[in-house]
Amino acid sequence: MSAYGNTVRHHAEIVLTDGRMVSGEIHLQPFAELHSGPESPTDMLNREERFFAVSLDSGNPVLLAKAHVVFLKLTAQPLMADPDRASAAKSMEMGIELATGLVIQGTITAELPPERARPIDFLNVALVFFTLWSPDAVYLINRAHVRAVSPM
């Protein structure tokens, strides 16, 4: 049995700061620390640990440094699955220009006080990794590698 046998796995394409793309399964805990249910990819990336495990498509394991991850790309999912949170969240369309030069367009959702619910407010309080939903994929973006944002 693998050392990662008790984890929940999600396939991801991971772009690193040197432009390399790694493809494989990320390993999530079966129970989240901050909410009910399993850990989400965003939960895992925003934990304090500096590295995370990926089982490459080749079957080999690798430990990646979160600081060198520009973004993870996951298969498309509904904008927000939790109806209680969805009703409290504000959606904002934006284009994210990354340090690599790539621009990704999509929607972010934020639970912010009404007086602080602008895109700049979200960006200044976002966790290290935040989620951007697009029609074709979900992107978990490392805020440290965002060059510019264009609200739409």
PDB file of C-alpha atoms in Angstrom:
ATOM      1  CA  MET A   1       0.000   0.000   0.000  1.00  0.00           C
ATOM      2  CA  SER A   2       1.189   3.493  -0.855  1.00  0.00           C
ATOM      3  CA  ALA A   3       2.107   5.956   1.886  1.00  0.00           C
ATOM      4  CA  TYR A   4      -0.655   8.171   0.435  1.00  0.00           C
ATOM      5  CA  GLY A   5      -3.289   5.399   0.430  1.00  0.00           C
ATOM      6  CA  ASN A   6      -5.714   7.103   2.831  1.00  0.00           C
ATOM      7  CA  THR A   7      -5.916  10.392   0.970  1.00  0.00           C
ATOM      8  CA  VAL A   8      -8.509  11.728  -1.441  1.00  0.00           C
ATOM      9  CA  ARG A   9      -6.908  12.286  -4.837  1.00  0.00           C
ATOM     10  CA  HIS A  10      -7.631  14.941  -7.448  1.00  0.00           C
ATOM     11  CA  HIS A  11      -5.969  15.154 -10.830  1.00  0.00           C
ATOM     12  CA  ALA A  12      -4.249  18.494 -11.479  1.00  0.00           C
ATOM     13  CA  GLU A  13      -1.964  20.165 -13.960  1.00  0.00           C
ATOM     14  CA  ILE A  14       0.554  22.246 -12.032  1.00  0.00           C
ATOM     15  CA  VAL A  15       2.543  25.093 -13.580  1.00  0.00           C
ATOM     16  CA  LEU A  16       5.820  25.939 -11.840  1.00  0.00           C
ATOM     17  CA  THR A  17       7.747  29.207 -11.797  1.00  0.00           C
ATOM     18  CA  ASP A  18      10.250  27.934 -14.388  1.00  0.00           C
ATOM     19  CA  GLY A  19       7.359  27.294 -16.819  1.00  0.00           C
ATOM     20  CA  ARG A  20       7.381  23.529 -16.385  1.00  0.00           C
ATOM     21  CA  MET A  21       4.037  21.738 -16.159  1.00  0.00           C
ATOM     22  CA  VAL A  22       3.612  18.751 -13.846  1.00  0.00           C
ATOM     23  CA  SER A  23       0.587  16.496 -14.231  1.00  0.00           C
ATOM     24  CA  GLY A  24      -0.645  14.083 -11.589  1.00  0.00           C
ATOM     25  CA  GLU A  25      -2.806  13.514  -8.548  1.00  0.00           C
ATOM     26  CA  ILE A  26      -2.640  15.789  -5.515  1.00  0.00           C
ATOM     27  CA  HIS A  27      -3.342  14.200  -2.130  1.00  0.00           C
ATOM     28  CA  LEU A  28      -5.992  15.670   0.156  1.00  0.00           C
ATOM     29  CA  GLN A  29      -6.957  14.708   3.684  1.00  0.00           C
ATOM     30  CA  PRO A  30     -10.291  12.881   4.035  1.00  0.00           C
ATOM     31  CA  PHE A  31     -11.398  15.454   6.648  1.00  0.00           C
ATOM     32  CA  ALA A  32     -10.868  19.225   6.525  1.00  0.00           C
ATOM     33  CA  GLU A  33      -9.663  21.180   9.546  1.00  0.00           C
ATOM     34  CA  LEU A  34     -11.876  24.249   9.039  1.00  0.00           C
ATOM     35  CA  HIS A  35     -15.158  22.838   7.681  1.00  0.00           C
ATOM     36  CA  SER A  36     -17.104  19.608   7.431  1.00  0.00           C
ATOM     37  CA  GLY A  37     -16.308  17.140   4.673  1.00  0.00           C
ATOM     38  CA  PRO A  38     -13.057  16.346   2.922  1.00  0.00           C
ATOM     39  CA  GLU A  39     -10.214  18.793   2.470  1.00  0.00           C
ATOM     40  CA  SER A  40     -10.418  20.813  -0.753  1.00  0.00           C
ATOM     41  CA  PRO A  41      -7.419  21.495  -2.996  1.00  0.00           C
ATOM     42  CA  THR A  42      -7.512  25.137  -1.819  1.00  0.00           C
ATOM     43  CA  ASP A  43      -7.493  24.000   1.826  1.00  0.00           C
ATOM     44  CA  MET A  44      -4.432  21.829   1.183  1.00  0.00           C
ATOM     45  CA  LEU A  45      -2.522  24.560  -0.636  1.00  0.00           C
ATOM     46  CA  ASN A  46      -3.225  27.098   2.103  1.00  0.00           C
ATOM     47  CA  ARG A  47      -2.054  24.841   4.945  1.00  0.00           C
ATOM     48  CA  GLU A  48       1.211  25.983   6.570  1.00  0.00           C
ATOM     49  CA  GLU A  49       3.272  23.106   5.179  1.00  0.00           C
ATOM     50  CA  ARG A  50       5.637  24.352   2.471  1.00  0.00           C
ATOM     51  CA  PHE A  51       5.547  21.212   0.316  1.00  0.00           C
ATOM     52  CA  PHE A  52       2.817  18.923  -0.986  1.00  0.00           C
ATOM     53  CA  ALA A  53       2.789  15.478  -2.544  1.00  0.00           C
ATOM     54  CA  VAL A  54       1.881  14.707  -6.148  1.00  0.00           C
ATOM     55  CA  SER A  55       1.667  11.250  -7.704  1.00  0.00           C
ATOM     56  CA  LEU A  56       2.824  11.971 -11.237  1.00  0.00           C
ATOM     57  CA  ASP A  57       0.958  10.498 -14.210  1.00  0.00           C
ATOM     58  CA  SER A  58       4.005   8.231 -14.610  1.00  0.00           C
ATOM     59  CA  GLY A  59       3.265   6.801 -11.150  1.00  0.00           C
ATOM     60  CA  ASN A  60       6.305   8.343  -9.458  1.00  0.00           C
ATOM     61  CA  PRO A  61       5.804  10.571  -6.412  1.00  0.00           C
ATOM     62  CA  VAL A  62       7.224  14.089  -6.155  1.00  0.00           C
ATOM     63  CA  LEU A  63       7.129  16.710  -3.414  1.00  0.00           C
ATOM     64  CA  LEU A  64       6.586  20.224  -4.760  1.00  0.00           C
ATOM     65  CA  ALA A  65       7.384  23.517  -3.037  1.00  0.00           C
ATOM     66  CA  LYS A  66       4.220  25.620  -2.831  1.00  0.00           C
ATOM     67  CA  ALA A  67       6.272  28.808  -3.264  1.00  0.00           C
ATOM     68  CA  HIS A  68       7.294  27.659  -6.760  1.00  0.00           C
ATOM     69  CA  VAL A  69       3.767  26.827  -7.917  1.00  0.00           C
ATOM     70  CA  VAL A  70       2.214  29.504 -10.154  1.00  0.00           C
ATOM     71  CA  PHE A  71      -1.144  27.732 -10.411  1.00  0.00           C
ATOM     72  CA  LEU A  72      -2.945  24.402 -10.381  1.00  0.00           C
ATOM     73  CA  LYS A  73      -5.516  23.644 -13.052  1.00  0.00           C
ATOM     74  CA  LEU A  74      -8.360  21.296 -12.118  1.00  0.00           C
ATOM     75  CA  THR A  75     -11.287  20.049 -14.182  1.00  0.00           C
ATOM     76  CA  ALA A  76     -14.263  22.408 -14.409  1.00  0.00           C
ATOM     77  CA  GLN A  77     -16.611  22.431 -11.406  1.00  0.00           C
ATOM     78  CA  PRO A  78     -19.683  24.419 -10.369  1.00  0.00           C
ATOM     79  CA  LEU A  79     -18.849  27.941  -9.209  1.00  0.00           C
ATOM     80  CA  MET A  80     -19.598  27.191  -5.546  1.00  0.00           C
ATOM     81  CA  ALA A  81     -21.089  23.957  -4.283  1.00  0.00           C
ATOM     82  CA  ASP A  82     -22.101  25.139  -0.785  1.00  0.00           C
ATOM     83  CA  PRO A  83     -25.467  26.972  -1.179  1.00  0.00           C
ATOM     84  CA  ASP A  84     -25.154  28.744   2.196  1.00  0.00           C
ATOM     85  CA  ARG A  85     -21.769  30.195   1.301  1.00  0.00           C
ATOM     86  CA  ALA A  86     -22.840  30.951  -2.279  1.00  0.00           C
ATOM     87  CA  SER A  87     -25.675  33.177  -1.050  1.00  0.00           C
ATOM     88  CA  ALA A  88     -23.239  35.167   1.132  1.00  0.00           C
ATOM     89  CA  ALA A  89     -20.505  35.458  -1.484  1.00  0.00           C
ATOM     90  CA  LYS A  90     -20.054  38.130  -4.116  1.00  0.00           C
ATOM     91  CA  SER A  91     -18.868  37.037  -7.560  1.00  0.00           C
ATOM     92  CA  MET A  92     -16.414  39.154  -9.539  1.00  0.00           C
ATOM     93  CA  GLU A  93     -15.221  38.629 -13.115  1.00  0.00           C
ATOM     94  CA  MET A  94     -11.537  39.340 -13.675  1.00  0.00           C
ATOM     95  CA  GLY A  95      -8.542  38.692 -15.844  1.00  0.00           C
ATOM     96  CA  ILE A  96      -5.459  37.567 -13.933  1.00  0.00           C
ATOM     97  CA  GLU A  97      -2.076  38.257 -15.534  1.00  0.00           C
ATOM     98  CA  LEU A  98       0.543  35.961 -14.061  1.00  0.00           C
ATOM     99  CA  ALA A  99       4.282  36.571 -13.774  1.00  0.00           C
ATOM    100  CA  THR A 100       4.718  34.061 -16.610  1.00  0.00           C
ATOM    101  CA  GLY A 101       2.755  36.415 -18.927  1.00  0.00           C
ATOM    102  CA  LEU A 102      -0.255  34.093 -19.149  1.00  0.00           C
ATOM    103  CA  VAL A 103      -3.654  35.768 -18.664  1.00  0.00           C
ATOM    104  CA  ILE A 104      -6.505  33.688 -17.231  1.00  0.00           C
ATOM    105  CA  GLN A 105     -10.053  35.036 -17.220  1.00  0.00           C
ATOM    106  CA  GLY A 106     -12.738  33.852 -14.876  1.00  0.00           C
ATOM    107  CA  THR A 107     -14.789  34.456 -11.762  1.00  0.00           C
ATOM    108  CA  ILE A 108     -13.728  34.675  -8.145  1.00  0.00           C
ATOM    109  CA  THR A 109     -16.123  34.563  -5.227  1.00  0.00           C
ATOM    110  CA  ALA A 110     -15.496  36.432  -2.014  1.00  0.00           C
ATOM    111  CA  GLU A 111     -17.218  36.642   1.331  1.00  0.00           C
ATOM    112  CA  LEU A 112     -16.340  40.212   2.229  1.00  0.00           C
ATOM    113  CA  PRO A 113     -18.103  42.962   4.180  1.00  0.00           C
ATOM    114  CA  PRO A 114     -20.216  45.114   1.798  1.00  0.00           C
ATOM    115  CA  GLU A 115     -18.016  48.169   2.403  1.00  0.00           C
ATOM    116  CA  ARG A 116     -14.892  46.165   1.452  1.00  0.00           C
ATOM    117  CA  ALA A 117     -16.136  44.085  -1.496  1.00  0.00           C
ATOM    118  CA  ARG A 118     -14.044  45.428  -4.381  1.00  0.00           C
ATOM    119  CA  PRO A 119     -11.559  43.317  -6.359  1.00  0.00           C
ATOM    120  CA  ILE A 120      -8.658  45.113  -4.644  1.00  0.00           C
ATOM    121  CA  ASP A 121     -10.109  44.228  -1.237  1.00  0.00           C
ATOM    122  CA  PHE A 122     -10.298  40.562  -2.224  1.00  0.00           C
ATOM    123  CA  LEU A 123      -6.720  40.543  -3.533  1.00  0.00           C
ATOM    124  CA  ASN A 124      -5.373  42.199  -0.397  1.00  0.00           C
ATOM    125  CA  VAL A 125      -7.014  39.695   1.979  1.00  0.00           C
ATOM    126  CA  ALA A 126      -6.900  36.526  -0.137  1.00  0.00           C
ATOM    127  CA  LEU A 127      -5.082  33.502   1.156  1.00  0.00           C
ATOM    128  CA  VAL A 128      -1.833  32.532  -0.586  1.00  0.00           C
ATOM    129  CA  PHE A 129      -3.801  30.448  -3.124  1.00  0.00           C
ATOM    130  CA  PHE A 130      -7.189  31.630  -4.361  1.00  0.00           C
ATOM    131  CA  THR A 131      -9.697  30.055  -6.730  1.00  0.00           C
ATOM    132  CA  LEU A 132     -10.640  31.374 -10.169  1.00  0.00           C
ATOM    133  CA  TRP A 133     -13.481  29.595 -11.967  1.00  0.00           C
ATOM    134  CA  SER A 134     -13.554  29.581 -15.767  1.00  0.00           C
ATOM    135  CA  PRO A 135     -15.912  27.673 -18.092  1.00  0.00           C
ATOM    136  CA  ASP A 136     -13.243  25.081 -18.955  1.00  0.00           C
ATOM    137  CA  ALA A 137     -11.334  24.678 -15.661  1.00  0.00           C
ATOM    138  CA  VAL A 138     -10.808  25.748 -12.072  1.00  0.00           C
ATOM    139  CA  TYR A 139      -7.510  27.511 -11.350  1.00  0.00           C
ATOM    140  CA  LEU A 140      -5.895  27.687  -7.919  1.00  0.00           C
ATOM    141  CA  ILE A 141      -3.627  30.695  -8.298  1.00  0.00           C
ATOM    142  CA  ASN A 142      -0.649  31.592  -6.113  1.00  0.00           C
ATOM    143  CA  ARG A 143      -1.181  35.262  -5.258  1.00  0.00           C
ATOM    144  CA  ALA A 144       2.604  35.770  -5.068  1.00  0.00           C
ATOM    145  CA  HIS A 145       2.824  35.170  -8.841  1.00  0.00           C
ATOM    146  CA  VAL A 146       0.067  37.574  -9.910  1.00  0.00           C
ATOM    147  CA  ARG A 147       1.451  40.504 -11.923  1.00  0.00           C
ATOM    148  CA  ALA A 148      -1.796  42.411 -12.623  1.00  0.00           C
ATOM    149  CA  VAL A 149      -5.559  42.049 -12.363  1.00  0.00           C
ATOM    150  CA  SER A 150      -8.177  43.549 -14.674  1.00  0.00           C
ATOM    151  CA  PRO A 151     -11.682  43.616 -13.211  1.00  0.00           C
ATOM    152  CA  MET A 152     -14.255  43.001 -15.952  1.00  0.00           C
TER     153      MET A 152
END
